[in-house]
Coordinates of C-alpha atoms and ligand atoms in Angstrom, one line a residue:
M1 CA 18.7 -11.9 9.9
T2 CA 18.6 -8.3 10.5
L3 CA 15.3 -6.6 11.3
V4 CA 14.3 -4.2 8.4
T5 CA 11.1 -2.2 9.0
R6 CA 9.7 0.5 6.9
F7 CA 7.3 3.6 7.1
A8 CA 5.8 4.1 3.6
P9 CA 3.5 7.2 3.6
S10 CA 1.8 8.6 0.6
P11 CA 2.5 12.4 0.4
T12 CA -1.1 13.5 -0.4
G13 CA -1.2 15.7 2.9
E14 CA 0.5 16.5 6.2
L15 CA 1.6 13.9 8.6
H16 CA -1.0 13.5 11.3
L17 CA -1.4 11.8 14.6
G18 CA -2.4 8.4 13.1
S19 CA 0.7 8.3 10.7
A20 CA 3.1 9.4 13.4
Y21 CA 1.8 6.5 15.5
S22 CA 2.3 4.2 12.7
A23 CA 5.8 5.5 11.9
R24 CA 6.8 5.2 15.6
I25 CA 5.9 1.4 15.7
A26 CA 8.2 0.7 12.7
W27 CA 11.0 2.9 14.2
R28 CA 10.8 1.5 17.6
R29 CA 11.0 -2.2 16.5
A30 CA 14.0 -1.5 14.4
R31 CA 15.8 0.6 17.3
E32 CA 14.7 -2.0 19.9
E33 CA 16.2 -4.9 17.8
G34 CA 19.2 -3.3 16.3
G35 CA 17.6 -3.2 13.0
T36 CA 17.0 -0.8 10.1
F37 CA 14.4 1.6 9.8
L38 CA 13.7 2.7 6.2
V39 CA 11.3 5.6 4.9
R40 CA 9.8 5.1 1.6
I41 CA 7.7 7.7 -0.2
E42 CA 4.6 6.0 -2.1
D43 CA 4.0 8.8 -4.5
I44 CA 2.7 6.7 -7.6
D45 CA -0.6 8.6 -7.8
I46 CA 1.1 11.6 -9.5
R47 CA -2.3 13.5 -9.3
R48 CA -2.6 13.5 -5.7
C49 CA 0.9 13.4 -4.3
R50 CA 2.9 16.6 -3.9
R51 CA 6.6 17.1 -3.3
E52 CA 5.9 19.8 -0.7
Y53 CA 4.0 17.3 1.4
E54 CA 6.9 14.8 1.0
T55 CA 9.5 17.6 2.1
A56 CA 7.1 18.5 5.1
M57 CA 6.6 14.8 6.2
L58 CA 10.2 14.2 6.3
A59 CA 10.9 17.2 8.3
D60 CA 8.1 16.2 10.7
L61 CA 9.7 12.8 11.2
Q62 CA 12.9 14.5 11.9
W63 CA 11.4 16.7 14.4
L64 CA 9.8 13.8 16.1
G65 CA 13.0 12.1 16.4
L66 CA 12.2 9.3 14.2
A67 CA 15.4 9.3 12.2
W68 CA 15.6 6.7 9.3
D69 CA 18.6 4.8 7.9
G70 CA 20.0 5.2 4.6
E71 CA 18.3 7.1 1.7
V72 CA 14.6 7.7 1.3
R73 CA 13.4 5.6 -1.7
R74 CA 10.7 7.5 -3.8
Q75 CA 8.5 5.2 -5.8
S76 CA 8.0 7.7 -8.6
D77 CA 11.7 7.3 -9.3
H78 CA 11.4 3.7 -9.9
F79 CA 8.8 3.1 -12.5
A80 CA 11.2 1.0 -14.6
D81 CA 11.6 -1.6 -11.7
Y82 CA 7.9 -2.1 -11.6
G83 CA 7.6 -2.1 -15.2
R84 CA 10.0 -5.0 -15.5
V85 CA 8.1 -7.0 -12.9
L86 CA 4.8 -6.4 -14.7
D87 CA 6.5 -7.8 -18.1
Q88 CA 7.2 -11.0 -15.9
L89 CA 3.8 -11.6 -14.9
D90 CA 2.6 -10.7 -18.4
A91 CA 4.8 -13.3 -19.8
R92 CA 3.1 -15.8 -17.5
G93 CA -0.4 -14.8 -18.7
L94 CA -1.0 -13.3 -15.4
V95 CA -2.1 -9.7 -16.4
Y96 CA -4.5 -8.5 -19.2
P97 CA -5.5 -5.0 -20.4
C98 CA -8.8 -3.7 -19.4
F99 CA -10.5 -1.0 -21.5
C100 CA -13.4 -0.6 -19.2
T101 CA -14.4 2.9 -18.2
R102 CA -15.7 3.6 -14.7
A103 CA -19.1 3.9 -16.2
D104 CA -18.8 0.5 -17.8
I105 CA -17.8 -1.2 -14.4
A106 CA -20.8 0.8 -12.5
A107 CA -23.1 -0.5 -15.1
S108 CA -22.1 -4.1 -14.8
A109 CA -22.4 -3.8 -11.0
S110 CA -25.8 -2.7 -11.1
A111 CA -26.9 -5.5 -13.7
P112 CA -29.3 -8.0 -12.4
H113 CA -26.8 -10.8 -12.0
P114 CA -24.9 -11.0 -8.8
V115 CA -21.7 -9.4 -8.5
A116 CA -19.1 -10.5 -5.9
M117 CA -18.1 -8.1 -3.4
G118 CA -14.5 -7.4 -2.3
P119 CA -13.3 -5.6 0.8
D120 CA -13.5 -2.2 -1.3
G121 CA -16.7 -2.9 -2.9
P122 CA -17.9 -4.8 -6.0
L123 CA -15.2 -6.7 -7.6
Y124 CA -14.3 -6.3 -11.3
P125 CA -16.7 -8.5 -13.2
G126 CA -14.0 -9.8 -15.5
T127 CA -15.5 -8.2 -18.8
C128 CA -12.1 -7.8 -20.6
R129 CA -10.7 -11.0 -19.4
H130 CA -13.0 -12.5 -21.9
L131 CA -12.0 -10.6 -24.9
S132 CA -10.7 -12.5 -27.7
G133 CA -6.9 -12.2 -28.6
E134 CA -7.8 -10.3 -31.8
E135 CA -10.3 -8.0 -30.1
R136 CA -7.5 -7.2 -27.6
R137 CA -5.0 -6.4 -30.3
R138 CA -7.4 -4.4 -32.3
R139 CA -8.1 -2.2 -29.2
L140 CA -4.6 -1.8 -28.2
S141 CA -3.5 -0.9 -31.8
A142 CA -6.4 1.7 -31.8
G143 CA -4.6 3.3 -28.9
I144 CA -7.7 2.8 -26.6
E145 CA -6.9 3.8 -23.0
H146 CA -6.5 1.0 -20.7
C147 CA -5.1 -0.4 -17.4
M148 CA -3.7 -3.7 -16.7
R149 CA -5.5 -6.2 -14.4
F150 CA -4.3 -9.1 -12.6
H151 CA -5.7 -12.5 -13.6
A152 CA -6.5 -13.8 -10.1
E153 CA -7.8 -17.2 -10.9
R154 CA -4.9 -18.1 -13.1
A155 CA -2.5 -16.6 -10.5
A156 CA -4.1 -18.8 -7.8
E157 CA -3.6 -21.8 -10.0
Q158 CA 0.0 -21.0 -10.6
A159 CA 0.8 -20.2 -7.0
G160 CA -1.2 -23.0 -5.3
P161 CA -1.9 -22.5 -1.6
Y162 CA 0.0 -19.9 0.3
S163 CA -0.1 -18.0 3.7
F164 CA 1.5 -15.2 5.6
F165 CA 2.4 -14.6 9.1
D166 CA 1.1 -11.8 11.2
E167 CA 2.7 -11.4 14.7
G168 CA -0.6 -10.6 16.4
L169 CA -2.9 -12.8 14.3
G170 CA -0.8 -15.8 13.6
R171 CA -0.6 -17.7 10.4
I172 CA -3.2 -16.6 7.9
D173 CA -4.1 -18.7 4.8
G174 CA -4.0 -16.6 1.7
Q175 CA -7.2 -15.9 0.0
P176 CA -6.0 -15.2 -3.8
L177 CA -9.4 -14.2 -5.0
L178 CA -10.2 -11.7 -2.2
M179 CA -9.5 -8.7 -4.4
G180 CA -10.7 -10.2 -7.5
D181 CA -8.8 -9.1 -11.0
F182 CA -7.4 -5.9 -9.3
V183 CA -5.7 -3.2 -11.2
I184 CA -2.1 -4.0 -11.3
A185 CA -1.0 -1.1 -13.5
R186 CA -3.1 2.2 -13.8
K187 CA -4.2 4.0 -16.8
D188 CA -2.0 7.0 -15.9
T189 CA 0.8 5.3 -14.0
P190 CA 2.5 2.1 -15.1
T191 CA 2.2 0.5 -11.7
S192 CA -0.2 0.1 -8.7
Y193 CA -0.1 0.2 -5.1
H194 CA 0.0 -3.5 -4.9
L195 CA 2.8 -4.0 -7.4
S196 CA 5.2 -1.2 -6.0
V197 CA 4.9 -2.3 -2.4
T198 CA 5.5 -5.9 -3.2
V199 CA 8.5 -5.0 -5.5
D200 CA 10.0 -2.4 -3.0
D201 CA 9.6 -4.5 0.1
H202 CA 11.6 -7.2 -1.7
L203 CA 14.2 -4.9 -3.2
Q204 CA 14.6 -3.2 0.0
D205 CA 15.0 -6.5 2.0
V206 CA 12.0 -5.6 4.4
T207 CA 11.6 -8.2 6.9
L208 CA 8.8 -6.8 9.0
V209 CA 5.9 -4.9 7.6
T210 CA 4.2 -2.8 10.1
R211 CA 1.1 -1.0 9.0
G212 CA -2.7 -0.4 9.7
I213 CA -5.2 -3.3 10.0
D214 CA -7.2 -1.5 7.1
L215 CA -4.5 -3.0 4.8
L216 CA -4.9 -6.7 5.9
P217 CA -6.8 -7.4 2.8
S218 CA -4.0 -6.2 0.5
T219 CA -1.6 -8.4 2.4
H220 CA -3.6 -11.4 0.8
V221 CA -2.5 -10.1 -2.6
H222 CA 1.1 -9.0 -1.7
A223 CA 1.6 -12.6 -0.3
L224 CA 0.4 -14.0 -3.4
L225 CA 2.7 -11.9 -5.6
Q226 CA 5.5 -12.6 -3.5
K227 CA 5.0 -16.4 -4.0
L228 CA 4.6 -16.1 -7.7
L229 CA 7.6 -14.1 -8.0
G230 CA 9.8 -16.1 -5.6
Y231 CA 10.5 -13.3 -3.2
A232 CA 11.1 -14.0 0.5
A233 CA 8.0 -13.3 2.5
P234 CA 8.4 -10.6 5.2
Q235 CA 6.5 -10.9 8.5
Y236 CA 3.5 -8.7 9.3
A237 CA 2.4 -6.8 12.3
H238 CA -1.0 -5.0 11.4
H239 CA -1.7 -2.6 14.0
P240 CA -5.1 -1.1 15.1
L241 CA -5.9 2.5 13.7
L242 CA -5.6 5.4 15.8
T243 CA -8.9 6.8 16.6
D244 CA -10.2 9.8 18.5
A245 CA -12.7 9.5 21.4
S246 CA -15.5 9.2 19.2
G247 CA -13.8 6.3 17.2
R248 CA -13.1 8.2 14.2
R249 CA -9.7 7.7 12.7
F250 CA -7.2 10.5 12.2
A251 CA -6.8 11.8 8.6
K252 CA -5.0 14.0 6.6
R253 CA -8.0 16.5 6.6
D254 CA -7.8 16.9 10.4
R255 CA -5.8 20.2 10.1
D256 CA -5.6 20.9 13.7
L257 CA -4.2 17.4 14.5
T258 CA -1.1 17.5 12.0
I259 CA 2.1 17.2 13.4
R260 CA 3.0 20.6 11.7
S261 CA 0.0 22.4 13.6
L262 CA 0.8 20.8 16.9
R263 CA 4.5 21.8 16.5
E264 CA 3.4 25.4 15.5
S265 CA 1.2 25.6 18.5
G266 CA 4.2 25.0 20.8
R267 CA 3.8 21.3 21.5
T268 CA 7.1 19.4 22.0
P269 CA 7.7 15.8 20.4
D270 CA 7.3 14.4 23.9
E271 CA 3.8 16.0 24.2
V272 CA 2.9 14.9 20.8
F273 CA 3.9 11.1 21.8
E274 CA 1.8 11.7 24.9
M275 CA -1.3 12.6 23.1
I276 CA -0.6 9.7 20.8
D277 CA -0.2 7.2 23.8
G278 CA -3.3 8.8 25.3
W279 CA -5.3 7.7 22.3
S280 CA -3.6 4.5 21.6
C281 CA -4.1 3.1 25.1
A282 CA -7.9 2.9 24.3
L283 CA -7.1 0.6 21.4
P284 CA -7.4 -3.1 21.4
A285 CA -4.1 -4.7 22.3
K286 CA -4.1 -6.9 19.3
A287 CA -5.1 -5.9 15.8
Ligands
LIG301 N1 1.4 4.2 1.4 C1 0.4 3.4 2.2 C2 -0.3 4.5 3.0 O1 -0.1 5.6 2.9 C3 1.1 2.5 3.1 C4 1.3 1.3 2.4 C5 2.1 0.2 3.3 O2 2.3 0.6 4.5 O3 2.1 -0.8 2.7 O4 -1.6 4.3 3.4

């Protein structure tokens, strides 16, 4: 089986040292092992993503010498693919409409009864999961804004035990309830990060997902979706996040450390990689 890796940035800012580090990991693995390196633009958040950032990111990757294979897939061109999979999950009773506003959710999180915590904060308390079919239909036909949520408990029952493999961490047992009933299709966009990533990694035959360790909780959910949908499971290599001397991770707001600004200040690609190597040698060897 040929190795297929991918770099999947969201075009919400310019490429910075941390994302160039991540891109090079995926690129290098593919080049070392005669595989394929894909670039995918994850732009489902239509309010935050900009086409000019996408163009700039691709130009920066090219300048760095991280050439990709084939065409770049842009998620916003493929909403129909995600919609079809959402319908499959719906037909199995694995998603439900949620009419809660942010304020409703915040109020239930501050209610006296305990709320389960997830990796990103309090988990959704499941309010709309308990609506009657009739009430659900009434709200839908009244056109009340809603997102779709994943029915994690039912999914756990349907999927049974599952696991995924990380090159550094070994085999990890899946925790289907880790992210609770997460949003699987947003109010403004007919998909979510979790759904699109799982569908795309499958459609693009990705065999090795290299990405930051901050996304490890998400992998529990992606592996669950893969099992439910009968997709081949890629392997994972979660890498540490590149940080500066004070331990702060590089972010798109660090204007002086974007690839664009380094390039404009006269640095060469080799010098940029030297900077990355300098920061990354302080990182733990394993995620
Ligand atoms: N689009 C995500 C990000 O920019 C990366 C997703 C992934 O690699 O799975 O953080």
